[in-house]
CSV table of C-alpha atoms in Angstrom, one decimal:
chain,number,residue,atom,x,y,z
A,1,MET,CA,-9.2,-9.2,1.4
A,2,SER,CA,-8.5,-11.7,-1.4
A,3,HIS,CA,-5.1,-13.1,-2.2
A,4,ASP,CA,-4.7,-11.2,-5.4
A,5,TYR,CA,-1.7,-9.3,-4.5
A,6,ARG,CA,0.6,-7.5,-7.1
A,7,PRO,CA,4.0,-6.0,-7.2
A,8,GLY,CA,4.2,-2.6,-5.4
A,9,ASP,CA,1.5,-3.5,-2.7
A,10,VAL,CA,2.6,-2.4,0.7
A,11,LEU,CA,1.5,-5.0,3.3
A,12,LEU,CA,1.5,-5.4,7.1
A,13,LEU,CA,2.3,-9.0,8.1
A,14,GLU,CA,1.6,-10.5,11.6
A,15,CYS,CA,1.5,-13.9,12.8
A,16,PRO,CA,0.3,-15.0,16.3
A,17,PHE,CA,3.2,-16.1,18.5
A,18,THR,CA,2.7,-19.8,19.2
A,19,GLU,CA,4.4,-22.1,21.6
A,20,THR,CA,6.9,-24.5,20.3
A,21,ALA,CA,10.2,-26.3,21.2
A,22,VAL,CA,13.9,-25.6,20.4
A,23,THR,CA,15.5,-28.6,18.6
A,24,GLY,CA,19.0,-27.3,17.8
A,25,VAL,CA,21.3,-24.3,18.2
A,26,THR,CA,24.3,-23.0,16.4
A,27,ARG,CA,26.0,-19.8,16.1
A,28,TYR,CA,24.0,-18.8,13.0
A,29,TYR,CA,20.6,-20.7,13.5
A,30,VAL,CA,18.1,-21.7,16.0
A,31,SER,CA,15.8,-24.7,14.9
A,32,VAL,CA,12.4,-25.0,16.3
A,33,ARG,CA,9.6,-27.3,15.5
A,34,CYS,CA,7.1,-25.7,13.0
A,35,PRO,CA,3.7,-25.6,15.0
A,36,TRP,CA,1.6,-25.0,11.8
A,37,LEU,CA,2.8,-27.0,8.8
A,38,GLU,CA,2.6,-30.9,8.3
A,39,VAL,CA,5.0,-33.2,6.6
A,40,ASP,CA,3.7,-34.2,2.9
A,41,PRO,CA,3.9,-37.9,2.8
A,42,GLN,CA,3.2,-37.9,-0.9
A,43,ALA,CA,6.1,-35.6,-1.8
A,44,GLU,CA,8.7,-37.5,-3.8
A,45,ASN,CA,12.5,-36.9,-3.1
A,46,ILE,CA,11.6,-34.2,-0.6
A,47,ARG,CA,11.6,-35.1,3.1
A,48,TRP,CA,10.9,-32.1,5.5
A,49,ASN,CA,12.0,-32.7,9.0
A,50,GLY,CA,9.1,-30.6,10.6
A,51,GLN,CA,11.6,-27.9,11.8
A,52,ARG,CA,12.1,-24.2,10.9
A,53,ALA,CA,15.6,-22.7,11.1
A,54,LEU,CA,15.8,-19.0,12.1
A,55,PRO,CA,18.8,-17.0,11.8
A,56,THR,CA,20.6,-15.3,14.7
A,57,PRO,CA,22.1,-11.8,14.3
A,58,ALA,CA,25.5,-13.5,13.4
A,59,ALA,CA,23.9,-14.9,10.2
A,60,GLY,CA,23.2,-11.5,8.8
A,61,GLU,CA,20.0,-12.8,7.2
A,62,TRP,CA,16.5,-11.3,7.1
A,63,GLU,CA,13.8,-13.5,8.5
A,64,ILE,CA,10.2,-12.3,9.4
A,65,PHE,CA,9.5,-15.2,11.7
A,66,ARG,CA,11.1,-14.5,15.1
A,67,THR,CA,11.2,-16.2,18.6
A,68,GLU,CA,10.3,-15.0,22.0
A,69,PRO,CA,12.7,-15.0,23.9
A,70,ALA,CA,15.1,-14.1,21.2
A,71,GLU,CA,17.2,-16.6,19.3
A,72,THR,CA,20.4,-15.8,21.1
A,73,ALA,CA,18.8,-16.6,24.5
A,74,LEU,CA,17.7,-20.2,23.5
A,75,LYS,CA,19.2,-23.6,24.0
A,76,PRO,CA,18.1,-27.0,22.8
A,77,GLY,CA,15.1,-28.3,24.7
A,78,ASP,CA,13.9,-24.8,25.6
A,79,SER,CA,10.2,-23.9,25.1
A,80,CYS,CA,9.7,-20.7,23.2
A,81,LEU,CA,7.2,-18.8,21.2
A,82,VAL,CA,7.5,-18.3,17.3
A,83,GLY,CA,5.7,-15.9,15.1
A,84,ILE,CA,5.9,-12.7,13.2
A,85,PRO,CA,5.8,-9.2,15.0
A,86,ALA,CA,3.9,-6.4,13.0
A,87,THR,CA,6.2,-6.0,9.9
A,88,VAL,CA,5.7,-3.7,7.0
A,89,VAL,CA,6.8,-5.1,3.7
A,90,HIS,CA,6.3,-4.4,-0.1
A,91,VAL,CA,5.7,-6.9,-2.8
A,92,GLN,CA,8.3,-7.5,-5.3
A,93,ALA,CA,6.7,-10.4,-7.3
A,94,VAL,CA,3.9,-12.9,-7.1
A,95,HIS,CA,4.4,-16.5,-8.2
A,96,ARG,CA,1.3,-18.8,-9.0
A,97,PHE,CA,1.5,-22.6,-9.1
A,98,ASP,CA,-1.0,-24.9,-11.0
A,99,PRO,CA,-0.7,-27.6,-9.8
A,100,PRO,CA,0.2,-26.6,-6.3
A,101,LEU,CA,4.0,-26.6,-5.6
A,102,VAL,CA,5.4,-29.7,-4.0
A,103,THR,CA,7.7,-28.5,-1.1
A,104,GLY,CA,7.6,-31.5,1.4
A,105,MET,CA,5.1,-29.5,3.6
A,106,LEU,CA,1.3,-29.4,3.6
A,107,PRO,CA,-0.6,-27.5,2.6
A,108,ARG,CA,0.9,-27.3,-0.9
A,109,PRO,CA,1.3,-23.6,-1.8
A,110,THR,CA,-0.8,-22.3,-4.9
A,111,SER,CA,1.1,-19.1,-4.7
A,112,TYR,CA,4.0,-17.4,-3.2
A,113,VAL,CA,4.2,-13.5,-2.5
A,114,GLU,CA,7.8,-12.3,-2.7
A,115,VAL,CA,8.3,-9.4,-0.3
A,116,LEU,CA,11.0,-7.0,0.6
A,117,ARG,CA,11.5,-5.2,3.9
A,118,GLN,CA,11.3,-1.5,4.6
A,119,GLY,CA,14.4,0.3,3.3
A,120,ASP,CA,15.2,-2.4,0.6
A,121,THR,CA,15.1,-1.5,-3.1
A,122,HIS,CA,15.0,-4.7,-5.4
A,123,ASP,CA,18.6,-5.3,-6.6
A,124,PRO,CA,18.6,-7.8,-9.6
A,125,ASP,CA,22.2,-8.7,-8.9
A,126,LEU,CA,21.3,-10.0,-5.4
A,127,GLU,CA,20.1,-13.4,-5.0
A,128,ASP,CA,17.5,-14.3,-2.2
A,129,GLN,CA,17.1,-10.6,-1.4
A,130,GLY,CA,13.3,-11.1,-0.9
A,131,TYR,CA,11.2,-13.4,1.4
A,132,THR,CA,8.4,-15.5,0.1
A,133,ILE,CA,5.1,-16.2,2.0
A,134,ASP,CA,2.2,-18.3,1.2
A,135,PRO,CA,-0.7,-15.9,2.0
A,136,ALA,CA,-3.2,-18.9,1.9
A,137,GLY,CA,-0.9,-21.5,3.6
A,138,GLY,CA,-1.1,-23.2,6.9
A,139,GLU,CA,0.9,-20.6,8.7
A,140,PRO,CA,-1.9,-18.2,10.1
A,141,ILE,CA,-0.3,-15.0,8.7
A,142,ARG,CA,-2.5,-12.0,8.8
A,143,VAL,CA,-1.9,-9.9,5.9
A,144,GLU,CA,-3.3,-6.3,5.6
A,145,LEU,CA,-3.1,-4.2,2.5
A,146,PHE,CA,-1.6,-0.8,3.6
A,147,PHE,CA,-1.3,0.8,0.3
A,148,ARG,CA,-1.7,-0.1,-3.3
A,149,PRO,CA,-0.1,2.4,-5.8
A,150,TYR,CA,-2.4,3.1,-8.9
A,151,ALA,CA,-5.1,1.0,-7.1
A,152,PHE,CA,-7.7,2.4,-9.6
A,153,LEU,CA,-5.8,0.7,-12.5
A,154,GLU,CA,-5.5,-2.9,-13.4
A,155,PRO,CA,-2.5,-4.5,-15.1
A,156,GLY,CA,-2.8,-4.2,-18.8
A,157,ASP,CA,-4.9,-1.1,-18.7
A,158,GLU,CA,-4.3,1.3,-21.7
A,159,VAL,CA,-4.7,5.1,-20.8
A,160,ALA,CA,-4.1,8.4,-22.5
A,161,ASP,CA,-2.5,11.2,-20.4
A,162,ARG,CA,-3.2,14.9,-20.3
A,163,ASN,CA,-1.1,15.5,-23.4
A,164,GLY,CA,-2.9,12.9,-25.3
A,165,ARG,CA,-0.1,10.4,-25.1
A,166,ALA,CA,-1.2,6.7,-24.8
A,167,TRP,CA,0.4,4.3,-22.3
A,168,ARG,CA,0.1,0.8,-21.1
A,169,PHE,CA,0.1,0.2,-17.3
A,170,ASP,CA,1.7,-3.1,-16.1
A,171,THR,CA,2.6,-2.5,-12.6
A,172,ALA,CA,2.9,0.5,-10.3
A,173,TRP,CA,6.2,1.7,-11.7
A,174,ASP,CA,6.1,0.1,-15.1
A,175,TRP,CA,4.7,2.2,-17.9
A,176,HIS,CA,5.0,1.8,-21.7
A,177,PRO,CA,4.3,4.5,-24.1
A,178,PHE,CA,2.7,3.3,-27.4
A,179,ASP,CA,4.6,5.9,-29.6
A,180,GLY,CA,7.9,4.3,-29.1
A,181,GLY,CA,9.3,7.3,-27.7
A,182,GLN,CA,11.2,7.9,-24.5
A,183,SER,CA,9.8,6.1,-21.5
A,184,GLY,CA,8.7,8.0,-18.4
A,185,THR,CA,5.4,8.5,-16.6
A,186,PRO,CA,2.0,9.8,-18.0
A,187,ALA,CA,0.9,13.3,-17.0
A,188,TRP,CA,-2.4,13.3,-14.9
A,189,PRO,CA,-5.4,13.4,-15.3
A,190,LEU,CA,-5.7,9.9,-17.1
A,191,ALA,CA,-8.4,8.7,-19.5
A,192,LEU,CA,-9.0,5.0,-19.5
A,193,LEU,CA,-8.9,3.7,-23.1
A,194,SER,CA,-9.0,-0.1,-22.8
A,195,ARG,CA,-9.5,-2.6,-19.9
A,196,HIS,CA,-10.1,-6.1,-21.3
A,197,GLY,CA,-11.5,-4.5,-24.3
A,198,GLU,CA,-13.7,-1.3,-24.1
A,199,PRO,CA,-14.0,-0.1,-20.5
A,200,THR,CA,-17.3,0.4,-19.0
A,201,PRO,CA,-18.5,4.2,-18.3
A,202,LYS,CA,-18.2,3.3,-14.6
A,203,GLU,CA,-14.5,2.3,-15.0
A,204,ALA,CA,-13.7,5.4,-17.2
A,205,VAL,CA,-15.2,7.8,-14.7
A,206,ALA,CA,-13.5,6.2,-11.8
A,207,VAL,CA,-9.9,6.5,-13.4
A,208,ALA,CA,-10.8,10.2,-14.4
A,209,ARG,CA,-11.9,11.0,-10.9
A,210,ALA,CA,-8.9,9.3,-9.2
A,211,THR,CA,-6.5,11.3,-11.4
A,212,GLY,CA,-8.2,14.6,-11.4
A,213,VAL,CA,-6.0,15.7,-8.8
A,214,GLY,CA,-2.5,14.7,-7.8
A,215,SER,CA,0.2,13.1,-9.9
A,216,HIS,CA,2.6,10.2,-10.4
A,217,ALA,CA,5.0,12.0,-8.1
A,218,ASP,CA,2.4,12.1,-5.3
A,219,GLU,CA,1.7,8.4,-5.8
A,220,LEU,CA,5.3,7.6,-5.6
A,221,GLU,CA,6.1,9.8,-2.6
A,222,ARG,CA,3.4,8.1,-0.6
A,223,TRP,CA,4.8,4.7,-1.5
A,224,SER,CA,8.3,5.7,-0.7
A,225,GLY,CA,7.3,7.0,2.6
A,226,LEU,CA,5.8,3.7,3.6
A,227,THR,CA,8.5,1.4,2.1
A,228,LEU,CA,11.6,3.7,2.6
A,229,ALA,CA,12.6,2.4,-0.8
A,230,ARG,CA,12.7,3.4,-4.4
A,231,PRO,CA,11.3,1.7,-7.5
A,232,ALA,CA,13.7,-1.0,-8.9
A,233,PRO,CA,16.1,0.2,-11.4
A,234,GLY,CA,14.5,0.7,-14.8
A,235,ARG,CA,11.1,1.4,-13.2
A,236,SER,CA,9.4,4.7,-13.4
A,237,GLY,CA,10.7,7.1,-10.9
A,238,PRO,CA,10.0,10.8,-10.3
């Protein structure tokens, strides 16, 4: 699929395990040579050393890249494999860069997808809770879209619910009523009022058909079953 991800998407990540060498070991980190990315010689004031530091269990950090054998079994000079085992995550945010971001590595990323692991609900008070990946970068990460809540809507869509109340859809759990009343969630079925202007008949029919059965609660239940998480505080829950 394209790299047009959005918050709420549930993804399966994998990266083939590739041979590399261990360059350093501490109690908290194992450093290996990155087998995929190159040093950016044109990067000013950033000089990457070509290595990736992977946390050991003692560090208490989440890292999607792992080694085989496990980090705790390695010592400097060892050969090992590095990659991503099949991992289910959900998208917290998408960041785009124009021009591409200078990181000291090549290729320079044009976007980052910030993801959370299963069981993690976004906490705005926690720094570095998520993990960022470059879905179009040099690391051969395979990204499969498992589930997209409200896949039949696009950000910015305006809809009317079963009760005639008008709403704007921003992301899966981010709804804004136009009447200024108490926020919440629209009652299905939904009628598409606007999508980049007046929607086409085909678009309107697709939304009506998709919401002819089911409910917001059903959409949320499926998402929560895959992510083992809840919408971020302030977003639309059940």
